[in-house]
């Protein structure tokens, strides 16, 4: 390795890990970098990364000290689902709904693309810990990249792990993430038609090339998520696409921790940021059974959040954090005279500037496909430390995690599920998670209102057959016995017969406070075929106490009527979908069968397709 200087080489040697050395040798041979930098946990090394990101023009400094901006290629602004594939051997069973490829041909293809990808560039080697350090949760992650932006973002989003690697005592128990942005033109990846993200489960690694958008390039985010899903489902714990938050009911001396899985644009981050509560994490959680308790950690320590519509009214905490001095990376928003602007920030916006399209954006600018270019990309984001948010939870870095007492599943559904309900038991909660659907919105490409299924909001990341994943969930709950978290479903998007939303943004707070009270057995509920729904009087009290408003019976009827016919339609959709799996577990079919019979029964008993909650 002639490209490595003595200091960096010594940093590698100090790890006493032959696997790390072999891996670096292998990828130096393949990628052929000009120079190699090994980054440890020292402040000096991290500062070097920050400076390089600016010097190499991957980030630009803004007027506000600590703020920088990074741009991805105009056509690389979101996760690249089509080119992200699980490499499998001929004997591997995998669900049809997952994007797979033969391992041998996949490796051949991507290694050819990666051959020489770091010519005249730097190879950056970083060590991180997924999860709090010195914890049963921690998993080491070795990132090789040629992007200073990736290395810098990972420093904000993840815990340092050079010491973790030292403590591995030579073991190869870590994830490997190899990334190259490939050839750059105007600082963005040029060959995006050769973008690839290939997940090699056998090799415990992910290879990613010709991209920069964090969901594709940052190995520690959605790439290591796949490796962790594989690992946990072959062990006895859960890797989930979930936030973790603490609920702080006023006047009660307790914090109740919950997790929540919601597909993109279904209210995940805004739930984790509900005023008066605390945030542990907003994206990825590991859950383990520790001494019979469900404990959870955020594997990250930062937020890579959507910036659109972050304004002082709707998101005061995030807004104040991202307009003040601190370390922060914006991506794909507008810059004008060194200041940051984005759509929906609640402020007058400039008519020109630099954005994800280029340095001379104006209001009426169109792209090559004749589409108007938005001021900032709908998926533009900010990267910031959770510790910088005023609602950061004090157990964010606790090696024991927090005790999880509730799990929330949310979707985007205009006409089927009530605003909140509790599952009858753990298994029917797993059923709720497995059958999450979200309707497409105008924010995504394609037709609006099309329902997309995503078991546990984790579908994009599954690398094990769905039946195996569901059985792992079932077993996880069974082993927790009485300490099993209670499972709830929310639907913030239910509409009434006039097509208006039945609940306001702020009402989320009431749904989580009701669930919290259920967890502590303080309120009763009404049993329905799908689960337990709130009683009117309890919601009326909560609305008065926590939002200071009168809650009408009509609102309750709109929000909590059991729309039996729509629920039956959903069961048919799910039946068709899960029939495509070779061996969906029996418990799933049993729950479906029971719900179907009970829904049909109530339609008969109450002589109607929509049954008011007052009827039960
Ligand atoms: C998501 O899309 O679920 C995200 C952002 O959290 S990304 O990093 O793209 O995965
Ligand atoms: Mn996510």
PDB file of N, CA, C and O and ligand atoms in Angstrom, residues 79 221-222 241 264 268 282-284 381 461, ligand 2:
ATOM      1  N   UNK A  79     -33.456   7.488  -2.498  1.00  0.00           N
ATOM      2  CA  UNK A  79     -32.948   6.117  -2.519  1.00  0.00           C
ATOM      3  C   UNK A  79     -33.216   5.479  -3.874  1.00  0.00           C
ATOM      4  O   UNK A  79     -34.297   5.601  -4.426  1.00  0.00           O
ATOM      5  N   UNK A 221     -26.170   4.132   7.096  1.00  0.00           N
ATOM      6  CA  UNK A 221     -27.607   4.398   7.185  1.00  0.00           C
ATOM      7  C   UNK A 221     -28.397   3.206   6.642  1.00  0.00           C
ATOM      8  O   UNK A 221     -28.501   2.189   7.316  1.00  0.00           O
ATOM      9  N   UNK A 222     -28.896   3.274   5.425  1.00  0.00           N
ATOM     10  CA  UNK A 222     -29.801   2.230   4.980  1.00  0.00           C
ATOM     11  C   UNK A 222     -29.064   0.992   4.460  1.00  0.00           C
ATOM     12  O   UNK A 222     -29.690  -0.033   4.197  1.00  0.00           O
ATOM     13  N   UNK A 241     -37.177  -0.060  11.256  1.00  0.00           N
ATOM     14  CA  UNK A 241     -37.180   1.291  10.679  1.00  0.00           C
ATOM     15  C   UNK A 241     -38.088   2.135  11.579  1.00  0.00           C
ATOM     16  O   UNK A 241     -39.200   2.477  11.216  1.00  0.00           O
ATOM     17  N   UNK A 264     -42.347   6.378   4.597  1.00  0.00           N
ATOM     18  CA  UNK A 264     -41.969   7.767   4.321  1.00  0.00           C
ATOM     19  C   UNK A 264     -43.216   8.632   4.162  1.00  0.00           C
ATOM     20  O   UNK A 264     -44.209   8.205   3.583  1.00  0.00           O
ATOM     21  N   UNK A 268     -43.667  10.103  10.648  1.00  0.00           N
ATOM     22  CA  UNK A 268     -42.737   9.467  11.596  1.00  0.00           C
ATOM     23  C   UNK A 268     -41.942  10.505  12.389  1.00  0.00           C
ATOM     24  O   UNK A 268     -41.980  10.517  13.617  1.00  0.00           O
ATOM     25  N   UNK A 282     -35.000   9.036  15.255  1.00  0.00           N
ATOM     26  CA  UNK A 282     -36.103   9.225  14.313  1.00  0.00           C
ATOM     27  C   UNK A 282     -36.085   8.252  13.141  1.00  0.00           C
ATOM     28  O   UNK A 282     -36.919   8.359  12.252  1.00  0.00           O
ATOM     29  N   UNK A 283     -35.142   7.285  13.120  1.00  0.00           N
ATOM     30  CA  UNK A 283     -35.101   6.466  11.901  1.00  0.00           C
ATOM     31  C   UNK A 283     -34.880   4.965  12.106  1.00  0.00           C
ATOM     32  O   UNK A 283     -35.609   4.170  11.556  1.00  0.00           O
ATOM     33  N   UNK A 284     -33.863   4.588  12.872  1.00  0.00           N
ATOM     34  CA  UNK A 284     -33.535   3.155  12.938  1.00  0.00           C
ATOM     35  C   UNK A 284     -33.304   2.721  14.388  1.00  0.00           C
ATOM     36  O   UNK A 284     -32.533   3.359  15.117  1.00  0.00           O
ATOM     37  N   UNK A 381     -32.671  17.864   2.517  1.00  0.00           N
ATOM     38  CA  UNK A 381     -32.576  17.481   3.935  1.00  0.00           C
ATOM     39  C   UNK A 381     -31.571  18.311   4.716  1.00  0.00           C
ATOM     40  O   UNK A 381     -30.799  19.075   4.142  1.00  0.00           O
ATOM     41  N   UNK A 461     -36.186  -2.421   2.920  1.00  0.00           N
ATOM     42  CA  UNK A 461     -34.890  -2.821   3.474  1.00  0.00           C
ATOM     43  C   UNK A 461     -34.805  -4.308   3.817  1.00  0.00           C
ATOM     44  O   UNK A 461     -33.774  -4.788   4.267  1.00  0.00           O
TER      45      UNK A 461
HETATM   46 MN1  LIG B   2     -35.829   6.121   7.032  1.00  0.00          MN
END
